[in-house]
Amino acid sequence: MTSRSALYLLLLSASLLHGGESYIPGAGAEGDFDSFAHDFLDLNCIDCHDAGLKKGGLNLEELGPVDETNAAVWKSVWAQVALHQMPPKDEYQPKSIERIEFTDWIVNELETVMDGKGGFHAHKDPLKGNFVDHDLLFGTLPDGIELVPTSSPKRIWRVTPSEHITRLNELINREPEFDPAKPGLRMHGDAVSTNHGGELKLYFGVDRITNWAGGTVAYATAVKSIPVVLSSARDHGFDNYADFSTVNSAEATQTINKAVDILKYMAYGPESLISFPEQITDDIAVYHAAKPPGDIRGLPSALTYNTKVVRPLTPIYELLKDQDVEITDEGIKDAIQYLFEMLTFRPPTEKETEDYLVLVKDTIGKLGREEGLMMGLSAIFLDRDALFRPELAEGAEADPHGRAMLQDWELGLALNHALRYLKPDEQLRQAIVEGRMRTKADVKRELTRMLEDDSTRKPRVLQFFRDYFDYNHAGYICKDEKALQETGVKGKGAAFLKGMFNASASTDRLVELVLAEDKEVLKTLLTTQQFVASPGDTIFFGSQTAKSKNDIPESALRKMKTRQEAVAEAERQRTETLAKLRGKNPNDEEAQQAVRDFEKVKAQRAKALQDREKARLALNPDVTRANLKGEKINARVGYMSFGKGSLKPQRTLATAPEGQRLGILTHPAWLVSQSDAMDNHAIHRGKWIRERLLGGGVPDVPITVDAQLPDEPGTTLRSRMRVTREEYCWSCHQKMDPLGLPFEMYNHAGLYREFEYGKPVDTSGEIIDSGDPELDGPVTDAIDMIGKLAESERVEQVFVRHAFRFWMGRNETLHDGPVLRDAHRAYRESGGSMKALITSLVTSDAFLYRR
């Protein structure tokens, strides 16, 4: 009997003597390193990671109790054990309860040790939600695991940048009302969208601008705007988790400054923006007669506004429209109550109103009527509830499990946020005020009403699909212009980025069309042959073709190889010449000759580089443009206009050629979002499939690994990825690479292709260790793989897991298993309805209760 087997029997006997007590996941295993963790490592890990074998360069015999110096090693052990990568599959596997207890112990220890030292947050990352065993969530729990009724933590949830700027927009702009004849166009309730440069800004008075001096850039510069104040690091995946971010002092200062600008516009309109009064006119001749001499392009004085009042006229306007009328407490209270509810979505309490009244009157006394009013009211923009959404279940009675249900305004605003970025509509507001938002039935009643109301925009639902599919990053992938030309896309990079912003808006519209049908939503988005396209998409949805039937790219490749060799030789000679020059007297004949040789080598190198670029350009393919015939529809792309730089709403609902495209994952917006400046990113794409569709996980790249592919121009990505098959790398890369390489049937601009560097492109791949044996096996290309994944129940369950994370603002735990199973059942029994899925999640205990 091996020592390892003996230890196993010893631990098993101890467990039986202990009485086989049950374990509540997340509770934290009892014991310290010596009494608990050491035995688990000794039984399951040491054989491969001792001082002798030291597999993967890791010696766990040296690992002691968790501390800040070995935290990274313990984090790696946690990931490997949670993802079932350790112990190896051909070795003894610990029981589920043992694995859960051990990983819980590590997390608890890391949280304790790292408190005050940057903290430990990795387990709260949305991608780490997959570390929870899928089979335990949707299957039968083994003996010994005890669940408790679920809930979410009490929290103060920061308002997202998109929601925050949409709230501010409501203060100064009127949005078009819903037009059922044009459902694709922007309307009241939509989130403020990015401009054509991808920036999220609040613009002042664009609905009244009639003329400007200069072109698009000058116009965009001259218009008064406010960028997003709250920090918004752009990244893939979910970013609206309650634990993710706060508001720092710099952001608070900016918020106050921007608040004054908004208040002035609320009071005076464009008069708060102009340089001279003649800019507000319906007669452009008046402006031209009064405008200052010189170049005013890009300045506020370059704009003219019409005389029509279109902004909301609020109590702020009433307070300042007539300076001769004495200001009253009631007038100030009206302004406070209006502004407070617009910013926090709830009416202020009597105490809050009185506190702000004292503040505003104090600032008026010190600074005067106008400046004091602006400064005092701007404080409301920094109110806790203007920047955060509290979910504390204050005043609610706890049940026997320590859970309290959200009530009244907290519950109403939680429900409102599940769908909208605007304050509650009148029906929901009345339900809250009248005490009819206190039960699950109340939530279901209001949720059903809002979901069925097509005139109510639901930007949070669209945001879920943006975050889940990650197709909206394409406009932020800055392509190398030479690499872009090689894809068949001509023109400058700016035009490409504009095309990608258009593509994201088009994909938004496709998602909305599928949601309107509300049948088999996930499967349809993965397999639809339809796509929404703008005129420029004839290229992006087109296909890359060889330049002629004579297979010219083969000769171009040979020429390119010759040029590369010439460049290498020139580099070698240049190095030798420089070596000769070092230490020589510049007057020596030998040194002078070396200088002449060096200049000659420089010229040869420059010519070689030029020839190499010509050879690269010879590889540029022709493009067969897509046929964009189909129904004419609109997409919403924004509400401001910037002349020729504007994105246009006109679109075509077209059908992709059979065998070339299948669903969102083959659309340019998604493909480019999962690429980099120079090429495809097969590893990233494979990781996306592993995490978003299969529910698997990949440990973080160790800091000791230089995760770079070799720089080999003219070589396929598949060939350069050979380095990932090295033993140390392949244990993780086998989970990603075979899933990402089938997408090589598209180049990094999203064009379909059958040849790469003159040879048939290799699109083969494999689904490995998916958790569903029926899925595992080789695939011929991306379309073959997507077709299989779209039919999988596991993929559907993983989709439900991601929906849970988005609407709960946290990762799932084993205690959420009943909620997830109910949600999947609701989705399946309704024929794949997103409304049914949302209803199940938002009426669940995980959404309603706080602990």
CSV table of C-alpha atoms in Angstrom, one decimal, residues 162-436:
chain,number,residue,atom,x,y,z
A,162,SER,CA,-24.3,54.8,-18.9
A,163,GLU,CA,-27.1,55.1,-16.4
A,164,HIS,CA,-25.6,58.2,-14.7
A,165,ILE,CA,-25.2,60.2,-17.9
A,166,THR,CA,-28.7,59.1,-19.0
A,167,ARG,CA,-30.0,60.6,-15.8
A,168,LEU,CA,-28.2,63.9,-16.5
A,169,ASN,CA,-29.4,63.9,-20.0
A,170,GLU,CA,-33.0,64.0,-18.7
A,171,LEU,CA,-32.3,67.3,-17.1
A,172,ILE,CA,-31.5,69.2,-20.2
A,173,ASN,CA,-32.7,67.4,-23.3
A,174,ARG,CA,-36.1,66.2,-24.6
A,175,GLU,CA,-35.9,62.8,-26.3
A,176,PRO,CA,-38.4,61.8,-29.1
A,177,GLU,CA,-41.4,59.8,-27.9
A,178,PHE,CA,-42.0,56.2,-29.0
A,179,ASP,CA,-43.0,55.8,-32.6
A,180,PRO,CA,-44.4,52.3,-33.2
A,181,ALA,CA,-43.9,52.8,-36.9
A,182,LYS,CA,-40.2,53.3,-36.4
A,183,PRO,CA,-39.2,51.0,-33.5
A,184,GLY,CA,-35.5,51.0,-34.5
A,185,LEU,CA,-34.9,54.7,-34.0
A,186,ARG,CA,-33.8,56.4,-30.8
A,187,MET,CA,-36.5,57.4,-28.4
A,188,HIS,CA,-37.1,58.5,-24.8
A,189,GLY,CA,-35.8,55.8,-22.5
A,190,ASP,CA,-32.8,54.8,-24.5
A,191,ALA,CA,-29.3,55.0,-23.0
A,192,VAL,CA,-27.2,57.9,-24.2
A,193,SER,CA,-25.1,56.3,-26.9
A,194,THR,CA,-21.5,57.0,-27.8
A,195,ASN,CA,-20.7,59.5,-30.5
A,196,HIS,CA,-19.1,58.5,-33.8
A,197,GLY,CA,-15.7,58.4,-32.1
A,198,GLY,CA,-16.9,56.0,-29.4
A,199,GLU,CA,-17.0,58.6,-26.6
A,200,LEU,CA,-19.8,58.7,-24.1
A,201,LYS,CA,-20.7,62.3,-23.6
A,202,LEU,CA,-23.7,64.5,-22.6
A,203,TYR,CA,-24.2,67.2,-25.3
A,204,PHE,CA,-25.9,70.6,-24.7
A,205,GLY,CA,-28.4,72.1,-27.1
A,206,VAL,CA,-27.7,70.1,-30.2
A,207,ASP,CA,-31.5,70.0,-30.9
A,208,ARG,CA,-31.3,73.8,-31.4
A,209,ILE,CA,-28.1,74.2,-33.4
A,210,THR,CA,-28.8,75.5,-36.9
A,211,ASN,CA,-25.4,76.4,-38.3
A,212,TRP,CA,-21.7,76.2,-37.5
A,213,ALA,CA,-18.4,77.3,-39.0
A,214,GLY,CA,-16.0,74.6,-40.2
A,215,GLY,CA,-16.3,70.9,-40.7
A,216,THR,CA,-17.3,67.9,-38.5
A,217,VAL,CA,-14.3,68.1,-36.2
A,218,ALA,CA,-14.8,71.8,-35.6
A,219,TYR,CA,-18.5,71.3,-34.9
A,220,ALA,CA,-17.9,68.5,-32.4
A,221,THR,CA,-15.3,70.7,-30.7
A,222,ALA,CA,-17.5,73.7,-30.5
A,223,VAL,CA,-20.5,72.0,-29.0
A,224,LYS,CA,-20.6,72.1,-25.2
A,225,SER,CA,-20.4,68.5,-23.8
A,226,ILE,CA,-19.7,66.7,-20.6
A,227,PRO,CA,-17.7,63.4,-20.7
A,228,VAL,CA,-18.5,60.5,-18.4
A,229,VAL,CA,-17.4,61.5,-15.0
A,230,LEU,CA,-17.7,58.2,-13.2
A,231,SER,CA,-14.8,55.9,-14.1
A,232,SER,CA,-15.5,53.5,-16.8
A,233,ALA,CA,-12.6,51.2,-17.7
A,234,ARG,CA,-13.6,49.5,-21.0
A,235,ASP,CA,-13.2,45.8,-20.9
A,236,HIS,CA,-14.8,42.6,-22.1
A,237,GLY,CA,-17.6,41.0,-20.0
A,238,PHE,CA,-19.8,42.2,-17.2
A,239,ASP,CA,-18.7,45.4,-15.5
A,240,ASN,CA,-21.9,46.2,-13.4
A,241,TYR,CA,-21.1,44.3,-10.2
A,242,ALA,CA,-21.9,45.8,-6.9
A,243,ASP,CA,-18.3,45.2,-5.6
A,244,PHE,CA,-16.5,46.6,-8.6
A,245,SER,CA,-16.2,50.3,-8.0
A,246,THR,CA,-16.9,53.4,-6.0
A,247,VAL,CA,-16.6,57.2,-6.5
A,248,ASN,CA,-13.3,58.8,-5.7
A,249,SER,CA,-12.6,62.4,-4.7
A,250,ALA,CA,-11.5,63.4,-8.2
A,251,GLU,CA,-14.7,62.2,-9.6
A,252,ALA,CA,-16.7,64.0,-6.9
A,253,THR,CA,-15.0,67.2,-7.8
A,254,GLN,CA,-15.7,66.8,-11.5
A,255,THR,CA,-19.3,66.0,-10.7
A,256,ILE,CA,-19.8,69.3,-8.8
A,257,ASN,CA,-18.2,71.3,-11.7
A,258,LYS,CA,-20.4,69.6,-14.3
A,259,ALA,CA,-23.5,70.0,-12.1
A,260,VAL,CA,-23.1,73.8,-12.2
A,261,ASP,CA,-22.9,73.6,-16.1
A,262,ILE,CA,-26.1,71.5,-16.1
A,263,LEU,CA,-28.0,73.8,-13.7
A,264,LYS,CA,-27.1,76.9,-15.8
A,265,TYR,CA,-28.4,75.2,-18.9
A,266,MET,CA,-31.6,74.2,-17.0
A,267,ALA,CA,-32.0,77.9,-16.1
A,268,TYR,CA,-30.9,79.7,-19.2
A,269,GLY,CA,-30.7,77.2,-22.1
A,270,PRO,CA,-28.2,78.1,-24.9
A,271,GLU,CA,-27.7,81.5,-23.4
A,272,SER,CA,-25.4,79.9,-20.8
A,273,LEU,CA,-23.2,78.6,-23.7
A,274,ILE,CA,-22.9,81.5,-26.2
A,275,SER,CA,-20.3,84.3,-26.5
A,276,PHE,CA,-22.7,86.9,-27.8
A,277,PRO,CA,-26.5,87.2,-28.0
A,278,GLU,CA,-26.8,87.2,-31.8
A,279,GLN,CA,-25.9,83.5,-31.8
A,280,ILE,CA,-29.6,82.8,-30.8
A,281,THR,CA,-31.5,83.7,-33.9
A,282,ASP,CA,-33.7,82.4,-36.6
A,283,ASP,CA,-32.1,84.7,-39.2
A,284,ILE,CA,-28.5,83.6,-39.9
A,285,ALA,CA,-27.8,87.1,-41.4
A,286,VAL,CA,-28.1,88.5,-37.9
A,287,TYR,CA,-25.3,86.2,-36.8
A,288,HIS,CA,-23.0,86.9,-39.7
A,289,ALA,CA,-23.4,90.7,-39.1
A,290,ALA,CA,-22.3,90.3,-35.5
A,291,LYS,CA,-19.9,87.5,-35.4
A,292,PRO,CA,-16.3,88.3,-34.5
A,293,PRO,CA,-13.6,88.5,-37.2
A,294,GLY,CA,-11.0,85.8,-37.7
A,295,ASP,CA,-11.1,82.0,-37.5
A,296,ILE,CA,-13.7,80.9,-35.0
A,297,ARG,CA,-13.9,77.2,-36.0
A,298,GLY,CA,-14.1,74.9,-33.0
A,299,LEU,CA,-15.1,77.8,-30.7
A,300,PRO,CA,-18.5,78.3,-29.0
A,301,SER,CA,-18.9,81.4,-31.1
A,302,ALA,CA,-19.0,79.3,-34.2
A,303,LEU,CA,-22.5,78.0,-33.4
A,304,THR,CA,-25.9,79.4,-33.9
A,305,TYR,CA,-29.1,78.3,-32.1
A,306,ASN,CA,-32.7,78.8,-33.1
A,307,THR,CA,-35.1,80.6,-30.8
A,308,LYS,CA,-37.4,77.7,-30.1
A,309,VAL,CA,-37.4,76.5,-26.4
A,310,VAL,CA,-37.2,72.6,-26.4
A,311,ARG,CA,-35.5,71.8,-23.1
A,312,PRO,CA,-37.6,70.9,-20.0
A,313,LEU,CA,-38.7,74.1,-18.1
A,314,THR,CA,-38.3,73.1,-14.5
A,315,PRO,CA,-38.4,74.8,-11.0
A,316,ILE,CA,-34.8,75.7,-11.6
A,317,TYR,CA,-35.9,77.9,-14.5
A,318,GLU,CA,-38.7,79.4,-12.4
A,319,LEU,CA,-36.3,80.4,-9.7
A,320,LEU,CA,-34.0,82.4,-12.0
A,321,LYS,CA,-36.2,83.6,-14.8
A,322,ASP,CA,-37.1,86.9,-13.0
A,323,GLN,CA,-34.3,88.3,-10.8
A,324,ASP,CA,-36.7,91.0,-9.5
A,325,VAL,CA,-39.1,88.5,-7.9
A,326,GLU,CA,-38.1,87.5,-4.3
A,327,ILE,CA,-37.0,83.9,-3.9
A,328,THR,CA,-39.1,81.9,-1.4
A,329,ASP,CA,-38.5,78.8,0.6
A,330,GLU,CA,-41.3,77.1,-1.3
A,331,GLY,CA,-39.7,77.9,-4.6
A,332,ILE,CA,-36.4,76.4,-3.3
A,333,LYS,CA,-38.1,73.3,-2.0
A,334,ASP,CA,-39.8,72.8,-5.4
A,335,ALA,CA,-36.4,72.9,-7.0
A,336,ILE,CA,-34.8,70.6,-4.4
A,337,GLN,CA,-37.6,68.0,-4.7
A,338,TYR,CA,-37.6,68.1,-8.5
A,339,LEU,CA,-33.8,67.7,-8.8
A,340,PHE,CA,-33.6,65.1,-6.1
A,341,GLU,CA,-36.1,62.8,-7.7
A,342,MET,CA,-34.6,63.2,-11.1
A,343,LEU,CA,-31.2,62.3,-9.8
A,344,THR,CA,-32.1,59.6,-7.2
A,345,PHE,CA,-35.3,58.3,-8.7
A,346,ARG,CA,-37.2,58.7,-5.4
A,347,PRO,CA,-38.7,61.7,-3.7
A,348,PRO,CA,-36.7,63.2,-0.8
A,349,THR,CA,-37.8,62.6,2.8
A,350,GLU,CA,-39.0,65.6,4.7
A,351,LYS,CA,-35.7,65.7,6.6
A,352,GLU,CA,-33.7,65.5,3.3
A,353,THR,CA,-35.7,68.4,1.9
A,354,GLU,CA,-35.1,70.5,5.0
A,355,ASP,CA,-31.4,69.7,5.1
A,356,TYR,CA,-30.9,70.8,1.5
A,357,LEU,CA,-33.0,73.9,2.1
A,358,VAL,CA,-30.7,75.0,4.9
A,359,LEU,CA,-27.7,74.4,2.7
A,360,VAL,CA,-29.1,76.3,-0.3
A,361,LYS,CA,-30.2,79.3,1.8
A,362,ASP,CA,-26.7,79.3,3.4
A,363,THR,CA,-24.9,79.4,0.0
A,364,ILE,CA,-27.3,82.1,-1.3
A,365,GLY,CA,-26.5,84.2,1.8
A,366,LYS,CA,-22.8,83.9,1.2
A,367,LEU,CA,-22.6,83.9,-2.6
A,368,GLY,CA,-25.7,85.7,-3.8
A,369,ARG,CA,-28.8,84.5,-5.5
A,370,GLU,CA,-27.6,83.0,-8.7
A,371,GLU,CA,-24.2,81.6,-7.7
A,372,GLY,CA,-25.4,80.5,-4.3
A,373,LEU,CA,-28.4,78.7,-5.8
A,374,MET,CA,-26.2,76.9,-8.3
A,375,MET,CA,-23.6,75.8,-5.7
A,376,GLY,CA,-26.2,74.7,-3.1
A,377,LEU,CA,-28.3,72.7,-5.6
A,378,SER,CA,-25.2,71.1,-7.1
A,379,ALA,CA,-24.7,69.2,-3.8
A,380,ILE,CA,-27.7,67.0,-4.7
A,381,PHE,CA,-25.6,65.7,-7.6
A,382,LEU,CA,-23.3,64.1,-5.0
A,383,ASP,CA,-26.1,62.7,-2.8
A,384,ARG,CA,-25.5,59.0,-2.0
A,385,ASP,CA,-28.6,57.9,-3.9
A,386,ALA,CA,-27.7,60.0,-6.9
A,387,LEU,CA,-24.5,58.0,-7.4
A,388,PHE,CA,-25.4,54.7,-5.7
A,389,ARG,CA,-28.4,52.4,-5.5
A,390,PRO,CA,-28.8,51.3,-1.8
A,391,GLU,CA,-30.1,47.7,-1.2
A,392,LEU,CA,-30.0,47.5,2.5
A,393,ALA,CA,-33.5,46.2,3.4
A,394,GLU,CA,-33.6,48.8,6.1
A,395,GLY,CA,-36.6,48.4,8.4
A,396,ALA,CA,-37.5,45.0,7.0
A,397,GLU,CA,-37.9,42.1,9.4
A,398,ALA,CA,-35.4,39.2,9.0
A,399,ASP,CA,-36.6,35.7,8.5
A,400,PRO,CA,-35.2,32.6,10.4
A,401,HIS,CA,-32.4,32.4,7.9
A,402,GLY,CA,-31.2,36.0,8.5
A,403,ARG,CA,-32.7,37.3,5.3
A,404,ALA,CA,-34.8,40.5,4.9
A,405,MET,CA,-36.8,41.2,1.8
A,406,LEU,CA,-36.4,44.5,0.0
A,407,GLN,CA,-39.4,46.8,0.4
A,408,ASP,CA,-41.0,49.9,-1.1
A,409,TRP,CA,-38.5,52.2,-2.8
A,410,GLU,CA,-35.6,49.9,-2.5
A,411,LEU,CA,-37.5,47.0,-4.1
A,412,GLY,CA,-39.1,49.3,-6.7
A,413,LEU,CA,-35.8,50.8,-7.7
A,414,ALA,CA,-34.2,47.4,-7.8
A,415,LEU,CA,-36.9,46.3,-10.2
A,416,ASN,CA,-36.7,49.5,-12.2
A,417,HIS,CA,-33.0,49.1,-12.6
A,418,ALA,CA,-33.4,45.5,-13.9
A,419,LEU,CA,-34.8,47.0,-17.1
A,420,ARG,CA,-34.4,50.8,-17.3
A,421,TYR,CA,-32.1,53.8,-16.9
A,422,LEU,CA,-35.0,56.3,-16.3
A,423,LYS,CA,-36.9,56.9,-13.1
A,424,PRO,CA,-39.9,54.6,-12.4
A,425,ASP,CA,-42.9,55.3,-14.6
A,426,GLU,CA,-46.1,56.6,-13.0
A,427,GLN,CA,-47.6,53.1,-12.4
A,428,LEU,CA,-44.6,51.8,-10.6
A,429,ARG,CA,-44.2,55.0,-8.7
A,430,GLN,CA,-47.8,54.7,-7.5
A,431,ALA,CA,-47.3,51.1,-6.5
A,432,ILE,CA,-44.4,52.0,-4.4
A,433,VAL,CA,-46.0,55.0,-2.7
A,434,GLU,CA,-49.2,53.0,-2.0
A,435,GLY,CA,-47.3,50.2,-0.4
A,436,ARG,CA,-47.9,47.7,-3.2
